[in-house]
Short mmCIF file of C-alpha atoms in Angstrom, two decimals:
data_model
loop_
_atom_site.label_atom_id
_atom_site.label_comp_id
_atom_site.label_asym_id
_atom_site.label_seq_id
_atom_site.Cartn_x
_atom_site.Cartn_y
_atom_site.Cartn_z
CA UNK A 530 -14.41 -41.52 49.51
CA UNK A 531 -12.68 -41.15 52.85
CA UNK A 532 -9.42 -39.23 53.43
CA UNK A 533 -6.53 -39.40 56.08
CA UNK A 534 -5.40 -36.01 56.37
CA UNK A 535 -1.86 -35.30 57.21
CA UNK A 536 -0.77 -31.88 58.73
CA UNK A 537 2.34 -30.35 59.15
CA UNK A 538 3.99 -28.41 61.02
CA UNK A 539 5.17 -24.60 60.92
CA UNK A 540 4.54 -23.10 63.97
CA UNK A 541 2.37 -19.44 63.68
CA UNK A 542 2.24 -20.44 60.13
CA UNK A 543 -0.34 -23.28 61.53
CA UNK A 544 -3.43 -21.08 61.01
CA UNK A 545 -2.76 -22.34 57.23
CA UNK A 546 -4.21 -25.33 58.53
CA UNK A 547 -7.88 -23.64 59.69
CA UNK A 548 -8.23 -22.66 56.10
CA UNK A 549 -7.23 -26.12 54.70
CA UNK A 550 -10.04 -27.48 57.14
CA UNK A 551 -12.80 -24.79 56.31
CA UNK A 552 -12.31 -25.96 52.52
CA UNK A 553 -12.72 -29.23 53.39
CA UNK A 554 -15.79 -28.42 55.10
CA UNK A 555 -17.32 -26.69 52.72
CA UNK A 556 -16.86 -29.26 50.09
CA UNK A 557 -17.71 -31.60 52.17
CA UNK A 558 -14.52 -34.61 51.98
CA UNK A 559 -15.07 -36.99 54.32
CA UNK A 560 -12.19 -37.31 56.89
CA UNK A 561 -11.50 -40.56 58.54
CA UNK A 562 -8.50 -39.75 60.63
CA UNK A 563 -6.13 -36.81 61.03
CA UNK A 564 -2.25 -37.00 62.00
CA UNK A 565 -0.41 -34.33 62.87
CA UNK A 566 3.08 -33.14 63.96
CA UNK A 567 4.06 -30.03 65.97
CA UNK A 568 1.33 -27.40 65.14
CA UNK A 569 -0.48 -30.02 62.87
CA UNK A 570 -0.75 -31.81 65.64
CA UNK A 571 -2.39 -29.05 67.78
CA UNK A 572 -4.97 -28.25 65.11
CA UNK A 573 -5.82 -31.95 64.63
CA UNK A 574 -6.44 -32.45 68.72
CA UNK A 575 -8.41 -29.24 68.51
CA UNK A 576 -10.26 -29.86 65.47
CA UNK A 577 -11.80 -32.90 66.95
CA UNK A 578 -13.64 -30.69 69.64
CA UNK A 579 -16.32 -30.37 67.22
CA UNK A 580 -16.17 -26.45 66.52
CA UNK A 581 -14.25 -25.18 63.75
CA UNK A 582 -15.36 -21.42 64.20
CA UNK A 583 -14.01 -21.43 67.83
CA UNK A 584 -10.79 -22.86 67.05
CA UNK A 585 -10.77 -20.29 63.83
CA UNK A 586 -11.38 -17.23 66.75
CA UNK A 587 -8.52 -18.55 68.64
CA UNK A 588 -6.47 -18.48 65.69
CA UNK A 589 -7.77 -15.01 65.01
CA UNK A 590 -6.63 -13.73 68.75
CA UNK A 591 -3.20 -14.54 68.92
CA UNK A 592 -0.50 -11.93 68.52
CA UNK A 593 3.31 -11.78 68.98
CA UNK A 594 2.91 -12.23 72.51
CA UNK A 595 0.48 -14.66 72.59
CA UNK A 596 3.67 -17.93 73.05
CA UNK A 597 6.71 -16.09 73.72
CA UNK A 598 6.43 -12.95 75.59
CA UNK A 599 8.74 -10.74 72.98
CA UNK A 600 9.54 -7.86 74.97
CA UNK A 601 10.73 -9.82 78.31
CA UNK A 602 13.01 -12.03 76.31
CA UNK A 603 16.33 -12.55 78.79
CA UNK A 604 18.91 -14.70 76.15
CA UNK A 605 21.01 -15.46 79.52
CA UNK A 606 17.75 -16.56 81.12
CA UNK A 607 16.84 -18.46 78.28
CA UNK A 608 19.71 -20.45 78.25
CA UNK A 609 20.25 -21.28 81.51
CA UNK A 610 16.56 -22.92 81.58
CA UNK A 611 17.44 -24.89 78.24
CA UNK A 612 15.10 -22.99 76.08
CA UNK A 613 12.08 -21.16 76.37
CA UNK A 614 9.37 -21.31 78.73
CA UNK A 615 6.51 -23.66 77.53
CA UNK A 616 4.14 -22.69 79.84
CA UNK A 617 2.06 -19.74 77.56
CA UNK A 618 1.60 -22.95 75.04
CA UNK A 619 0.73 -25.82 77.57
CA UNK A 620 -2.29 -23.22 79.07
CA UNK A 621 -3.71 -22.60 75.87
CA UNK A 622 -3.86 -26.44 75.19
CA UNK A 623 -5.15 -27.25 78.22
CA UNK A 624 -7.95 -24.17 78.28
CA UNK A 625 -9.13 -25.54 74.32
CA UNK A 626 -8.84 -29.32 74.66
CA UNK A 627 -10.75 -31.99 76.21
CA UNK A 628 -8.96 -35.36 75.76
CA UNK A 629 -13.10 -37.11 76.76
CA UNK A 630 -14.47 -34.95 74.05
CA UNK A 631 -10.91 -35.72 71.36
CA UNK A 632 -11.80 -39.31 72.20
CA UNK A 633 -15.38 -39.69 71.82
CA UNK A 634 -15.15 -38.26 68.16
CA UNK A 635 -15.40 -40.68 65.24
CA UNK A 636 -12.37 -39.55 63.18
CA UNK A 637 -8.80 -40.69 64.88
CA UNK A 638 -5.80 -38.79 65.76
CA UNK A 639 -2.32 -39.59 64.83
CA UNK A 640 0.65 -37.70 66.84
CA UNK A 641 4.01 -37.81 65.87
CA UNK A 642 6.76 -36.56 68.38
CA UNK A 643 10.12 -37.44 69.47
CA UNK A 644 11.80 -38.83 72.61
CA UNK A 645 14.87 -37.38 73.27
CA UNK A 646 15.39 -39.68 76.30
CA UNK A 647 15.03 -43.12 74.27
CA UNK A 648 16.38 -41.61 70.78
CA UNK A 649 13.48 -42.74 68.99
CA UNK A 650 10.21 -41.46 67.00
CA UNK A 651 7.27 -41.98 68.60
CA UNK A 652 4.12 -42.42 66.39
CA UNK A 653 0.63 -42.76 68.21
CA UNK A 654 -3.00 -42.95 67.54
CA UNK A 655 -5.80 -42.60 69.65
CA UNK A 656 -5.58 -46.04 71.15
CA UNK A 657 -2.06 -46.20 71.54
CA UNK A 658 -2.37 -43.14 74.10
CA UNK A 659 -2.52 -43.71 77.78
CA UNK A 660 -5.59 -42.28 79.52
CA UNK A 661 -4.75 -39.12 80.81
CA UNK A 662 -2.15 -37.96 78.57
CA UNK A 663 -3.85 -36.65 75.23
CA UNK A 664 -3.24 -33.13 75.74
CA UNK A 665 0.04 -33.94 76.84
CA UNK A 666 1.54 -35.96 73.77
CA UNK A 667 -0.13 -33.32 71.39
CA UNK A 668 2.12 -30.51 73.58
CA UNK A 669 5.48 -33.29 73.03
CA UNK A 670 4.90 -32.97 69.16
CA UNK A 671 4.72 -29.13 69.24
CA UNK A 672 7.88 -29.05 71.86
CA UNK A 673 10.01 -26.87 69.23
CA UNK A 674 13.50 -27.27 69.77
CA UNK A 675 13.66 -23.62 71.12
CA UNK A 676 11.53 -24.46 73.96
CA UNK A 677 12.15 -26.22 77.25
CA UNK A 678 12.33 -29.76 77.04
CA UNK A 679 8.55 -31.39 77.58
CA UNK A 680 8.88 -34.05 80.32
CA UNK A 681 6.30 -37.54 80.04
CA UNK A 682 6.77 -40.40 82.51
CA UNK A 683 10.53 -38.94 82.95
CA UNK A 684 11.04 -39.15 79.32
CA UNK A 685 12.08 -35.88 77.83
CA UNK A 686 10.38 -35.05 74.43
CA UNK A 687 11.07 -32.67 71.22
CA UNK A 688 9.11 -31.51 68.16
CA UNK A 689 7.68 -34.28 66.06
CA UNK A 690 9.17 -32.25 62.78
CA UNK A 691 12.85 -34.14 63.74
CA UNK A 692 11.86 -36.81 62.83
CA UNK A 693 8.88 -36.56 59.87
CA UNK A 694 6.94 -33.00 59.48
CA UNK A 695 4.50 -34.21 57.22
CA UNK A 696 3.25 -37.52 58.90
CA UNK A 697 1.81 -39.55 55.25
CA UNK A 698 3.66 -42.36 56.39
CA UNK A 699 1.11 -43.07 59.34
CA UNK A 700 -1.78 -42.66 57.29
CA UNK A 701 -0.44 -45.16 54.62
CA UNK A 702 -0.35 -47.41 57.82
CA UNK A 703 -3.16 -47.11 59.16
CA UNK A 704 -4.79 -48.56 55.72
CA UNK A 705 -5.82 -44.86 54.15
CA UNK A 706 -5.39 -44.94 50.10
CA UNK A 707 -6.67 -41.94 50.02
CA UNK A 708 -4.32 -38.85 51.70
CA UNK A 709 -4.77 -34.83 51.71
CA UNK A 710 -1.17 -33.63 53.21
CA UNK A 711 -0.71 -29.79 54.35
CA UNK A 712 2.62 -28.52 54.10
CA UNK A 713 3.72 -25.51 55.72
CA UNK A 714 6.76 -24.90 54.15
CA UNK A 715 9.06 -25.35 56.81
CA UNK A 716 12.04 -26.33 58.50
CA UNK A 717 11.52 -29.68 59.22
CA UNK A 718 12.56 -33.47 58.21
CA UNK A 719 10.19 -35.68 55.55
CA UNK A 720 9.49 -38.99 55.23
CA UNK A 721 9.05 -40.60 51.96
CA UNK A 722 6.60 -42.85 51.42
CA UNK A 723 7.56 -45.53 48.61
CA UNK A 724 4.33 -46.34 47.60
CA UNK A 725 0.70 -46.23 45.63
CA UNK A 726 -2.05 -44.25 46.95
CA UNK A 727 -4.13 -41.27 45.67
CA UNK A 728 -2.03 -38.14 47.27
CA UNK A 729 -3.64 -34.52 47.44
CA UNK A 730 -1.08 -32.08 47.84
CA UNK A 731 -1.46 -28.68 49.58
CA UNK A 732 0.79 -26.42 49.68
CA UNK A 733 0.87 -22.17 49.42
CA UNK A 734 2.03 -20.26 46.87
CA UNK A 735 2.32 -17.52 49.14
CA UNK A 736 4.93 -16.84 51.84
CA UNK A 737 3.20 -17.01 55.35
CA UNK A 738 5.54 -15.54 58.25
CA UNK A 739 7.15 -16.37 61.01
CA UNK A 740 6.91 -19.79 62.81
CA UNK A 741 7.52 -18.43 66.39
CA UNK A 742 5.66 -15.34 66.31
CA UNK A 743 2.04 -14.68 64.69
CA UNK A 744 0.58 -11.81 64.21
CA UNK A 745 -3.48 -10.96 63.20
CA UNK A 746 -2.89 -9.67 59.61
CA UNK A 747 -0.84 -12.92 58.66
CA UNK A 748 -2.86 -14.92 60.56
CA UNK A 749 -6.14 -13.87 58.80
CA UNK A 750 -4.11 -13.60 55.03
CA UNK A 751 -2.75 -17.68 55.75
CA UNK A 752 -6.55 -18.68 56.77
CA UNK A 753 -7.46 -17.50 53.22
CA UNK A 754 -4.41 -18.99 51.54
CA UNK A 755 -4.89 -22.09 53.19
CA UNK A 756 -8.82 -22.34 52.20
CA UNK A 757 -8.16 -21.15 48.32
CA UNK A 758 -4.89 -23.66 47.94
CA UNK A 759 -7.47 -26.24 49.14
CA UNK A 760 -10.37 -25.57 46.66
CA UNK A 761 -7.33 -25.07 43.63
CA UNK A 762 -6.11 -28.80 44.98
CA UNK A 763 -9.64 -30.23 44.05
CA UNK A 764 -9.66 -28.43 41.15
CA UNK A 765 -12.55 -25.75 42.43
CA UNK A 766 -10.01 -22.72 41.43
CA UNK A 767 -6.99 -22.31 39.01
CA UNK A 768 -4.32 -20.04 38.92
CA UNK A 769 -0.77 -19.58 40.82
CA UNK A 770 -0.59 -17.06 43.34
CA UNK A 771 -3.99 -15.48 42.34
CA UNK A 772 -7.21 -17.41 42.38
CA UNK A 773 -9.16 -17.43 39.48
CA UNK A 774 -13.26 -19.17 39.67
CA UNK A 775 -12.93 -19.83 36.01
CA UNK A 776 -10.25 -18.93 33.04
CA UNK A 777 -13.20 -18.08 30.90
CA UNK A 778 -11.76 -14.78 29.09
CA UNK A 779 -12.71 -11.98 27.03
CA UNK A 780 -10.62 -10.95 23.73
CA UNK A 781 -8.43 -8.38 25.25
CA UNK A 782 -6.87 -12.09 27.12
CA UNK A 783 -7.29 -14.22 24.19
CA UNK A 784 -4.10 -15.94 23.23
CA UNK A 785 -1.13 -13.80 21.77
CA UNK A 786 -0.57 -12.90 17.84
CA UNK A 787 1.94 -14.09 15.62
CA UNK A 788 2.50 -10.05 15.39
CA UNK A 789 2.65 -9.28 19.35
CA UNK A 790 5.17 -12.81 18.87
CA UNK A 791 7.50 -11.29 17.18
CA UNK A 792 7.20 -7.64 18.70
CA UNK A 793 7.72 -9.08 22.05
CA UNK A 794 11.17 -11.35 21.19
CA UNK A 795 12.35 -8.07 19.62
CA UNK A 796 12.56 -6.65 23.01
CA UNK A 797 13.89 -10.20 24.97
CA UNK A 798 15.38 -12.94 23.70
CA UNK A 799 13.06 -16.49 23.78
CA UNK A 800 16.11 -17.42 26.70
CA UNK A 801 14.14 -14.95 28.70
CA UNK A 802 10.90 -15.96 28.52
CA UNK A 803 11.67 -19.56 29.07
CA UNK A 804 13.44 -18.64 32.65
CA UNK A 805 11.17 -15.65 33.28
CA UNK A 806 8.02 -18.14 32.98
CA UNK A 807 9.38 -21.40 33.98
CA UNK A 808 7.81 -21.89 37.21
CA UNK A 809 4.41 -20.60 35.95
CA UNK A 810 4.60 -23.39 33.15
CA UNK A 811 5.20 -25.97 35.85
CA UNK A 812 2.68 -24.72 37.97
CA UNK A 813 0.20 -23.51 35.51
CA UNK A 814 0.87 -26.97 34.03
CA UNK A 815 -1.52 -27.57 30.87
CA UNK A 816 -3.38 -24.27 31.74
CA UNK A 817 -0.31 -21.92 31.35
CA UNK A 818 -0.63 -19.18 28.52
CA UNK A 819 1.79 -16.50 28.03
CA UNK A 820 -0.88 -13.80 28.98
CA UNK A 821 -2.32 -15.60 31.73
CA UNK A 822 0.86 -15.55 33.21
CA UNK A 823 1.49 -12.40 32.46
CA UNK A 824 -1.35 -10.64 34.04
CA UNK A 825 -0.62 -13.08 37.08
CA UNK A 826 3.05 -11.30 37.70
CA UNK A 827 1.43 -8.08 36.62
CA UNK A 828 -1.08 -8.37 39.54
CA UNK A 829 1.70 -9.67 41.63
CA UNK A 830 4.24 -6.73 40.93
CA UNK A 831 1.58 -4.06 41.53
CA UNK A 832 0.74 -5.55 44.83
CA UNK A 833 -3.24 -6.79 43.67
CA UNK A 834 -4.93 -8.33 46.84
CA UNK A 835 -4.38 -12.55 46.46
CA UNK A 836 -6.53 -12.89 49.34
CA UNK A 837 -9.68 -13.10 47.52
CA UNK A 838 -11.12 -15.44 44.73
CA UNK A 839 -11.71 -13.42 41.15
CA UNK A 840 -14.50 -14.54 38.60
CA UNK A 841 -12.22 -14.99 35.64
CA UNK A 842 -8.81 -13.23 34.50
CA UNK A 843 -10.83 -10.60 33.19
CA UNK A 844 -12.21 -9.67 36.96
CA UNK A 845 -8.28 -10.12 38.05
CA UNK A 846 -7.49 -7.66 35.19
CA UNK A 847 -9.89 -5.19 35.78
CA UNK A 848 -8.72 -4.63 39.23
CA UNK A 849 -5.26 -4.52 38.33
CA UNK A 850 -6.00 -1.69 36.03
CA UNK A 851 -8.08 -0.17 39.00
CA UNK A 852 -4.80 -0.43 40.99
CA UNK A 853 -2.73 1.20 37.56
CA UNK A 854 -5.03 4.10 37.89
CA UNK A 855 -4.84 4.95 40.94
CA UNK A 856 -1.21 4.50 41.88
CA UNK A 857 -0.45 6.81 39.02
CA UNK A 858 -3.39 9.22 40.00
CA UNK A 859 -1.00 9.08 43.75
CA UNK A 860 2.01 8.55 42.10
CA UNK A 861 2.75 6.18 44.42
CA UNK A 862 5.43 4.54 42.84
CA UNK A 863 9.39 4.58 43.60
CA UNK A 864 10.71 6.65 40.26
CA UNK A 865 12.68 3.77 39.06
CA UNK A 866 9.87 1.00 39.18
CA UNK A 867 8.02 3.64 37.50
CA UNK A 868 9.44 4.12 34.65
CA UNK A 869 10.73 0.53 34.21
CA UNK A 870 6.33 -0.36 34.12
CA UNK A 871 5.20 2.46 32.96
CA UNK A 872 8.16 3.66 30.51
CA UNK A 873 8.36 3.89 27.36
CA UNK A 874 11.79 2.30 26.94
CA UNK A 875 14.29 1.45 24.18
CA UNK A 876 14.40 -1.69 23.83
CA UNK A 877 18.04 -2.37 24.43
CA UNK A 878 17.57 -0.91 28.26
CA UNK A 879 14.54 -3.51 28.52
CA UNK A 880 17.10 -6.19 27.25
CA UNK A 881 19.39 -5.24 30.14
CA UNK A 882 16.86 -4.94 32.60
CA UNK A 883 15.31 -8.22 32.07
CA UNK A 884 18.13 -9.79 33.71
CA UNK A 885 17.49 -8.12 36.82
CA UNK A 886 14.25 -7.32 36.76
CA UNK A 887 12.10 -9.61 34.91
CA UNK A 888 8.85 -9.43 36.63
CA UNK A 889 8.85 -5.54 35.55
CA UNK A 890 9.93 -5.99 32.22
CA UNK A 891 7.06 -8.67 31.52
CA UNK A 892 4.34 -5.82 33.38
CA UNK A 893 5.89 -3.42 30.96
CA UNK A 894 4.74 -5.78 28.03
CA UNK A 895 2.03 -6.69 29.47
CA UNK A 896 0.35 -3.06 30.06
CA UNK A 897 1.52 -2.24 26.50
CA UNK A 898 -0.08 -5.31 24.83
CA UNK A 899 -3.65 -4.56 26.80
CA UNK A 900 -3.40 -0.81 25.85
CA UNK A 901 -2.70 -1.77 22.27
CA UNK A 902 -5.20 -4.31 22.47
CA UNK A 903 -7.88 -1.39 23.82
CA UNK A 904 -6.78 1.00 21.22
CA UNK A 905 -7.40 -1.71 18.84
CA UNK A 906 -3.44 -1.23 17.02
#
């Protein structure tokens, strides 16, 4: 089966994308042709130089001032230039990408930008490009609108994300059935595509940054996000925010008693746990149990690494109880979020703090019906 792959745009947030393509790698989905707007765009072109890793180490090197120089900022400046200077981008481009080698590879590239000059969306694939101008039309579909305006055969041009972020539509055109889209959950508009075709959906679970400014931890945490939301899409992994290898469990996460039932909606009322565990139903879907998602805000509310893959929930729980241990051993908690995990409270105050807290008040449960569970009571 071979996929068009459609990626989006999102600025810094683009190294979402690496991770999306290492996945795809490694499982090995054949790619046919790859469009891309803004930052999509920019990791499409430089994808099709042939090596991954080197594009991955690029991604790996940028910081803050990698695009805009931070510190130097001058808002007068700025403004009097219409925006900042595009220059730090257009080197990089032009140091990574050869348009001979982006043209000799097999799988096409799709580039969405805008002109400003004509008022009109401009959607082009690799034959549609004059000679000469690759590198140029990838830079007009990352032109954010903060930038200086990118000039082509005196026509200005803007970020491709005006007009459609998440370039399907293109695909669909180009005769693809078969679409992967990446979205980086951004700013940006959409096009919808009214029609029938087998759609793979990636998107994080996880927040990923700032568009205009990257930074190496984020960078290196969105690589992983974007290579785990990949394998979950094709089924490989399950979970939501966490990535589990398997939901094979041991007792202490088999499903809940009729007992623990009726203990637990004596301390919130069944209004409660449908908000409190709405979106873990929906994206659970027919793999949602109330423990499972559970021990998935447990992990989340003690701050448990998501950046790694875990066996089963019983490898996700056994390091969450690693993390129990040892934050109490520090006491490295703030007092209140203490008490409210950790506390033994009346059940009334859990009531009351379930309405402003509820991803605490389901970790206190949670601990309690696992130490139960242990004691065997």
């Amino acid at each position: 089966m071979v996929y068009g792959l459609a990626l989006g745009g999102g600025g810094s947030r683009g190294s979402y994308e690496i991770g999306v393509l290492k996945a795809l790698e490694d499982m090995n989905i054949e790619i046919g042709a790859i469009a891309g707007t803004s930052i999509g765009a920019v990791n499409a072109a430089a994808y099709l130089m042939g090596d991954l890793e080197l594009v991955e180490n690029i991604w790996r090197s940028l910081t803050r001032d990698s695009v805009l120089k931070f510190k130097d900022i001058n808002i007068p400046e700025v403004i009097r230039k219409r925006g900042f200077d595009y220059e730090s981008l257009m080197k990089i481009l032009k140091d990574v990408l050869s348009e001979e080698v982006i043209r000799k590879n097999p799988i096409d590239l799709g580039i969405v930008t805008y002109n400003l000059t004509l008022r009109e969306p401009v959607i082009m694939f690799k034959a549609d490009i004059p000679e000469g101008q690759l590198i140029d039309y990838v830079a007009a579909s990352a032109n954010h609108p903060s930038f200086q305006r990118l000039v082509i055969d005196g026509n200005e041009y803007i970020d491709g994300a005006v007009y459609n972020n998440i370039p399907i539509e293109p695909l669909y055109k180009k005769g693809y059935r078969n679409i992967i889209s990446v979205d980086l959950d951004s700013i940006g508009m959409e096009k919808n595509l009214d029609a029938t075709f087998n759609h793979v959906a990636i998107k994080p679970n996880n927040p990923l940054g700032s568009i205009l400014f990257p930074d190496p931890p984020t960078i290196e945490k969105n690589i992983s996000y974007g290579y785990m939301d990949t394998l979950k899409a094709f089924h490989k992994l399950h979970g939501y925010g966490y990535y589990l290898r398997s939901l094979e469990s041991s007792a202490l996460l088999s499903p809940i008693s009729a007992l623990e039932i009726k203990e637990f909606n004596h301390i919130v009322t069944p209004l409660f746990i449908d908000k409190a565990f709405d979106d873990y139903r929906h994206r659970l879907d027919g793999e949602f149990s109330f423990l499972l998602a559970s021990l998935l805000i447990a992990a989340e509310t003690l701050e448990v690494d998501n950046c790694q893959i875990y066996e089963s929930p019983d490898d996700l729980l056994e390091k969450t109880v690693l993390v129990v241990k040892d934050r109490l051993h520090r006491n490295d908690i703030n007092p209140l979020t203490h008490r409210i995990i950790f506390g033994d409270i009346d059940p009334m105050a859990l009531k009351a703090l379930s309405l402003t807290s509820p991803k605490l008040v389901i970790t206190n449960i949670f601990l309690k019906i696992i130490q139960n569970r242990i004691l065997g009571v």
